[in-house]
Amino acid sequence: MLLLILLIFAFVSGILFVTHRLRSQRTTTRTTQIKIKKLSKKIPSSTQAKNTAPSMHYDFYKMLPSMQVDVLPEANEMPVSKENSPFYVLQFASFSDKEVASSYEDKIRLLGFDAKVIPIARGDSMIYRVQLGPFQDELSAEKIRDELQSQGINGILVTLTPRKNP
């Protein structure tokens, strides 16, 4: 059995060897000669090219002053409906114990801000949120949030949209 495997291996190796030699003998290198013609036209040097460059002519200096563009009013100048415009609140904490929420409210009040405890019914229990606001614009709310954050009191900015009356 072993002898049979060796014979098959030798036969396959011999075939591969012969085919490889035949391929390498068929492959020849071809070289191609290319004739290069000399240019009959002389290329100008860079200094000659600069001297012969066409002069640039710009018309927009004359055209722009006579043009008119309609500008839309800025966003803060546009009329905004006070009824449906969003307002912002800073929420600092949410507690299940009213006394803990009140002490956190006092901590913020001592820093000079008018924080409030907002009771919220959640199923059978109450949650007490410590909030500051409302603010009409986001920028003023963020400014106060950053000021309190520098004092070690972290809060999140909550955007609220009033409900439409039916």
Coordinates of C-alpha atoms in Angstrom, one line a residue:
M1 CA 0.0 0.0 0.0
L2 CA 2.8 2.3 0.9
L3 CA 4.6 1.5 -2.3
L4 CA 1.5 2.4 -4.3
I5 CA 1.2 5.8 -2.6
L6 CA 4.9 6.5 -3.4
L7 CA 4.4 5.5 -7.0
I8 CA 1.4 7.8 -7.4
F9 CA 3.3 10.7 -5.7
A10 CA 6.3 10.2 -8.0
F11 CA 4.1 10.1 -11.1
V12 CA 2.2 13.3 -10.1
S13 CA 5.5 15.1 -9.3
G14 CA 7.0 14.0 -12.6
I15 CA 4.0 15.4 -14.5
L16 CA 4.1 18.7 -12.7
F17 CA 7.9 19.0 -13.3
V18 CA 7.5 18.4 -17.0
T19 CA 4.6 20.8 -17.4
H20 CA 6.5 23.5 -15.6
R21 CA 9.6 23.1 -17.8
L22 CA 7.4 23.3 -20.9
R23 CA 5.8 26.5 -19.8
S24 CA 9.1 28.1 -19.0
Q25 CA 10.5 27.2 -22.4
R26 CA 7.5 28.7 -24.2
T27 CA 7.7 32.0 -22.4
T28 CA 9.9 34.4 -24.2
T29 CA 10.6 38.0 -23.6
R30 CA 9.6 40.4 -26.3
T31 CA 11.1 43.8 -26.7
T32 CA 9.5 46.6 -28.6
Q33 CA 11.4 49.5 -30.0
I34 CA 9.7 52.9 -30.0
K35 CA 10.8 55.7 -32.2
I36 CA 10.8 59.1 -30.5
K37 CA 10.4 62.2 -32.7
K38 CA 12.0 65.4 -31.9
L39 CA 9.6 68.3 -31.4
S40 CA 9.9 70.9 -34.1
K41 CA 8.2 73.6 -32.0
K42 CA 10.4 75.3 -29.3
I43 CA 8.8 75.5 -25.8
P44 CA 9.2 79.0 -24.3
S45 CA 11.0 79.3 -21.0
S46 CA 9.0 80.3 -17.9
T47 CA 10.1 83.9 -18.1
Q48 CA 8.9 84.2 -21.7
A49 CA 5.6 82.5 -20.7
K50 CA 5.0 85.1 -18.0
N51 CA 5.6 88.0 -20.4
T52 CA 3.2 86.6 -23.0
A53 CA 0.4 85.7 -20.5
P54 CA -2.9 87.3 -21.4
S55 CA -4.0 90.1 -19.2
M56 CA -6.8 89.3 -16.8
H57 CA -10.0 91.3 -16.9
Y58 CA -12.4 91.3 -14.0
D59 CA -15.9 92.5 -14.4
F60 CA -17.3 91.8 -11.0
Y61 CA -16.0 95.1 -9.6
K62 CA -18.4 96.9 -11.8
M63 CA -21.2 94.4 -11.7
L64 CA -21.6 93.7 -8.0
P65 CA -22.4 97.3 -6.8
S66 CA -25.4 97.3 -9.2
M67 CA -26.8 94.0 -8.0
Q68 CA -29.4 93.8 -5.2
V69 CA -29.9 90.8 -2.9
D70 CA -33.0 90.4 -0.7
V71 CA -32.0 89.4 2.8
L72 CA -34.4 87.5 5.1
P73 CA -34.8 88.9 8.6
E74 CA -32.8 87.2 11.2
A75 CA -34.4 84.4 13.2
N76 CA -34.7 86.5 16.4
E77 CA -36.4 89.3 14.4
M78 CA -39.1 87.0 13.0
P79 CA -42.4 87.0 14.8
V80 CA -42.8 84.0 17.1
S81 CA -46.0 82.7 18.5
K82 CA -45.7 82.8 22.2
E83 CA -48.5 80.2 22.6
N84 CA -46.6 77.3 21.0
S85 CA -43.0 78.4 21.5
P86 CA -41.0 76.0 23.7
F87 CA -39.6 77.0 27.0
Y88 CA -36.8 75.5 29.0
V89 CA -36.3 74.3 32.6
L90 CA -33.2 73.1 34.4
Q91 CA -33.8 69.9 36.4
F92 CA -31.3 69.1 39.0
A93 CA -32.6 66.0 40.8
S94 CA -35.6 63.8 41.3
F95 CA -36.4 62.3 44.7
S96 CA -39.1 60.1 46.2
D97 CA -38.7 61.8 49.6
K98 CA -40.1 65.4 49.9
E99 CA -37.7 66.4 52.7
V100 CA -34.6 65.4 50.7
A101 CA -35.9 67.3 47.7
S102 CA -36.5 70.4 49.9
S103 CA -33.0 70.3 51.3
Y104 CA -31.6 70.1 47.8
E105 CA -33.8 73.0 46.8
D106 CA -32.4 75.0 49.8
K107 CA -28.9 74.2 48.6
I108 CA -29.6 75.9 45.2
R109 CA -31.4 78.8 46.9
L110 CA -28.4 79.5 49.1
L111 CA -26.4 80.1 45.8
G112 CA -29.0 82.8 44.8
F113 CA -31.2 80.9 42.5
D114 CA -35.0 80.4 42.8
A115 CA -35.3 76.6 42.6
K116 CA -38.7 74.9 43.1
V117 CA -39.8 71.4 44.1
I118 CA -42.3 70.1 41.6
P119 CA -44.5 67.2 42.9
I120 CA -45.4 64.6 40.2
A121 CA -47.8 61.7 40.7
R122 CA -46.4 58.4 39.4
G123 CA -48.9 55.6 39.9
D124 CA -49.4 55.2 43.7
S125 CA -46.3 57.2 44.6
M126 CA -45.1 60.8 44.3
I127 CA -41.8 62.0 42.8
Y128 CA -40.4 65.4 43.7
R129 CA -38.3 67.1 41.0
V130 CA -36.0 70.0 41.9
Q131 CA -36.2 72.5 39.0
L132 CA -35.2 76.0 38.1
G133 CA -37.1 78.0 35.5
P134 CA -38.9 78.4 33.1
F135 CA -36.6 80.2 30.7
Q136 CA -37.8 81.7 27.4
D137 CA -34.5 81.0 25.5
E138 CA -32.1 78.1 25.7
L139 CA -29.0 80.3 25.9
S140 CA -29.9 81.9 29.2
A141 CA -30.8 78.5 30.7
E142 CA -27.5 77.0 29.6
K143 CA -25.7 80.0 31.1
I144 CA -27.2 79.4 34.5
R145 CA -26.7 75.6 34.2
D146 CA -22.9 76.3 33.6
E147 CA -22.8 78.7 36.5
L148 CA -24.3 76.1 38.9
Q149 CA -22.1 73.3 37.5
S150 CA -19.1 75.4 38.4
Q151 CA -20.5 75.3 42.0
G152 CA -20.7 71.5 41.9
I153 CA -24.5 71.2 41.1
N154 CA -25.2 69.4 37.9
G155 CA -28.4 69.7 36.0
I156 CA -30.0 68.9 32.7
L157 CA -31.7 71.2 30.3
V158 CA -35.3 70.1 29.6
T159 CA -37.2 71.5 26.6
L160 CA -41.0 71.8 27.2
T161 CA -43.6 72.6 24.6
P162 CA -47.0 73.9 25.7
R163 CA -50.0 71.8 24.9
K164 CA -52.4 73.2 22.4
N165 CA -55.8 74.0 23.8
P166 CA -58.6 72.2 21.9

